[in-house]
mmCIF file of C-alpha atoms in Angstrom:
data_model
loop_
_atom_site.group_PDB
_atom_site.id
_atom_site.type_symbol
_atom_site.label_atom_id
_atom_site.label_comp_id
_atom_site.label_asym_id
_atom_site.label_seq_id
_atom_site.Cartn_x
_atom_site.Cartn_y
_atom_site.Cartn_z
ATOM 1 C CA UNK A 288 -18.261 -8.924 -3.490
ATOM 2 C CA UNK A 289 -20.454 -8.692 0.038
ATOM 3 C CA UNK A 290 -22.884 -5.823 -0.162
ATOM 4 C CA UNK A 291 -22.521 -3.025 2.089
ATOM 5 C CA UNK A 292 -24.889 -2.887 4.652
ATOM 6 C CA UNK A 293 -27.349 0.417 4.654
ATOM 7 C CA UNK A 294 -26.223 3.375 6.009
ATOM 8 C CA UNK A 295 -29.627 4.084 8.074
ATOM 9 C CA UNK A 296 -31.139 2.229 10.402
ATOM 10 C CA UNK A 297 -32.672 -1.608 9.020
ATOM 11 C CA UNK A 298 -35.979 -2.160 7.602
ATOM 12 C CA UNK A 299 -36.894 -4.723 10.386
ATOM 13 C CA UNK A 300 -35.376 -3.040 13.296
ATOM 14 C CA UNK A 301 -37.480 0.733 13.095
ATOM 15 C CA UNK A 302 -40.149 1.285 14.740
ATOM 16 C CA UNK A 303 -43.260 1.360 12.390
ATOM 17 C CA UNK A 304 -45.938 4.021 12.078
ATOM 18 C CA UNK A 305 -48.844 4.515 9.691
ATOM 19 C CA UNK A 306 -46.250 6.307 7.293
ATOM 20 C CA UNK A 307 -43.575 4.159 6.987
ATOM 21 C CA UNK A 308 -43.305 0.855 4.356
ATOM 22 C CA UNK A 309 -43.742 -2.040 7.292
ATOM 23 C CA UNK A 310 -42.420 -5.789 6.039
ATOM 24 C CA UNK A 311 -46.300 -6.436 5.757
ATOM 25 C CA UNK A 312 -46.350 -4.749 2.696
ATOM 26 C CA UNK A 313 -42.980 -5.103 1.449
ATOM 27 C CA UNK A 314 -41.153 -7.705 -0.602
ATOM 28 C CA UNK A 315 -38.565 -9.418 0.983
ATOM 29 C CA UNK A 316 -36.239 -11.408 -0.743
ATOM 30 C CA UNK A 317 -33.654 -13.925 1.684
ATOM 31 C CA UNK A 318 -30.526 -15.167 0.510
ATOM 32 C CA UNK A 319 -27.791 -17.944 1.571
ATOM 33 C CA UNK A 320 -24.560 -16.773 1.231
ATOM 34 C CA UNK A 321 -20.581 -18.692 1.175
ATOM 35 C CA UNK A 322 -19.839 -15.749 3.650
ATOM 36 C CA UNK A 323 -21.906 -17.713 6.458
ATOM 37 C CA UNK A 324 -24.308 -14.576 6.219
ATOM 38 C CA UNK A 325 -27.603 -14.535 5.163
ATOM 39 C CA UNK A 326 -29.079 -11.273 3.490
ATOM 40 C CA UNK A 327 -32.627 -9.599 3.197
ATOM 41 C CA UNK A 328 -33.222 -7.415 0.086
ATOM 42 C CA UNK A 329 -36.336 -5.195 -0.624
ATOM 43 C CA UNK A 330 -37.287 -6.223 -3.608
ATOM 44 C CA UNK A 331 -40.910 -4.581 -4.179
ATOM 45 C CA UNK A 332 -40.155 -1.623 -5.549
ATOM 46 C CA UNK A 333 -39.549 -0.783 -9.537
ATOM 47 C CA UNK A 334 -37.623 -3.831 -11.172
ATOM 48 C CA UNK A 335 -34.149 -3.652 -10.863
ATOM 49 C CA UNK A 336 -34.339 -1.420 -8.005
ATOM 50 C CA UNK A 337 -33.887 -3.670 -5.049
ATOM 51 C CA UNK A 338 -31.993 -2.923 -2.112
ATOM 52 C CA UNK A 339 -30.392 -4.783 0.908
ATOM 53 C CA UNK A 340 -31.842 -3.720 4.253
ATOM 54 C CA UNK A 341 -30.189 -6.009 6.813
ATOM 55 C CA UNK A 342 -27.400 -8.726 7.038
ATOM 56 C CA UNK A 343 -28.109 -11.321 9.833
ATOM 57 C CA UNK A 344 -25.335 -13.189 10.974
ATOM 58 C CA UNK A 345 -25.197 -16.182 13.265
ATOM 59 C CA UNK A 346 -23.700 -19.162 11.245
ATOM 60 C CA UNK A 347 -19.985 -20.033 11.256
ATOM 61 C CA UNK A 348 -20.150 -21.705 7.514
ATOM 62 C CA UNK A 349 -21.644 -21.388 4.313
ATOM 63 C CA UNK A 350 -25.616 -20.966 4.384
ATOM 64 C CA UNK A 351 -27.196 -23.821 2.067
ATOM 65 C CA UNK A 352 -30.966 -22.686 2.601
ATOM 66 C CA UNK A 353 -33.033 -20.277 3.555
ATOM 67 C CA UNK A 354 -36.983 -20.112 3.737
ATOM 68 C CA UNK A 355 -39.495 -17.817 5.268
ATOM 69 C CA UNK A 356 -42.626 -19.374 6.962
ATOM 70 C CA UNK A 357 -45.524 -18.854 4.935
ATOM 71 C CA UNK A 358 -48.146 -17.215 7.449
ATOM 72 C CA UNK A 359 -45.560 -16.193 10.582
ATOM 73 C CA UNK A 360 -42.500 -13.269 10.779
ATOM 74 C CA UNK A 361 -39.940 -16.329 10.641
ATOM 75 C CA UNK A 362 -37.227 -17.667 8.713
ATOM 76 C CA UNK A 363 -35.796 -20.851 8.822
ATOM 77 C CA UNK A 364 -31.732 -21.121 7.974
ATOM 78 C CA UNK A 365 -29.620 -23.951 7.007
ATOM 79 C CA UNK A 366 -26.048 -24.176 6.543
ATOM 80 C CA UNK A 367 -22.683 -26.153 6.526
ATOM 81 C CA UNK A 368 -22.217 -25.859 10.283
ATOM 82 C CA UNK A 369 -24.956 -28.307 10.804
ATOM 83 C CA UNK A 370 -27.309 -26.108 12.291
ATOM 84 C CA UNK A 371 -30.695 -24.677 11.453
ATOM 85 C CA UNK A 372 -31.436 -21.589 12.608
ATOM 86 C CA UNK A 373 -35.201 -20.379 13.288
ATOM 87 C CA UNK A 374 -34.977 -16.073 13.216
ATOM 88 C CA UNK A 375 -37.902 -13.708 14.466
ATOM 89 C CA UNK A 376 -37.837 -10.329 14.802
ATOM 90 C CA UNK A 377 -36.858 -8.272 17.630
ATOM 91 C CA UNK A 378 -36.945 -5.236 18.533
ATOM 92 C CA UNK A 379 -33.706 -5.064 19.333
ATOM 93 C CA UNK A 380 -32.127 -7.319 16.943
ATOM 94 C CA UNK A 381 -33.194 -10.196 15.415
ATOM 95 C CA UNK A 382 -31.658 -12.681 16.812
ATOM 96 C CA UNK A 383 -31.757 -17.049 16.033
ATOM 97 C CA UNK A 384 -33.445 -19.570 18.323
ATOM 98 C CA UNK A 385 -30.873 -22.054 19.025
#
């Protein structure tokens, strides 16, 4: 089963003040999926507790890989359309560079 996206607005897309949990200081755990979707959980709160916070979608077949850069707000994709997909964050959406 595909998890539902969140009901309020995603994680990456607010706008961040001093009071709100930024990515800096979050966990975020990227996923491949057979859906051609990839999916970014929270994952640093209690264990067990993690939650999805945005679906990004942009492939058009199965996603193999995923892998965030170690030092930079990117992640790489790779998938069974023969692409690979480099994703930043946008204000508006975050959107591949093809």
């Amino acid at each position: 089963k595909t998890p539902s996206p969140p009901s309020s607005p995603p994680l990456l897309l607010q706008p961040l003040t001093a009071d709100d949990v930024s990515i800096h200081n979050s966990l975020i755990l990227a996923t491949g999926s057979a859906d051609s979707n990839i999916y970014l959980f929270d994952v640093g709160g209690q264990p067990g507790c993690g939650h999805l916070v945005q679906t990004l979608e942009g492939h058009s077949d199965r996603v193999y890989c995923v892998s965030f850069h170690p030092t930079q707000p990117l992640l790489a994709s790779a998938a069974a359309d023969h692409l690979i997909k480099i994703w930043i964050p946008s204000p508006k959406l975050p959107v591949p560079i093809t």
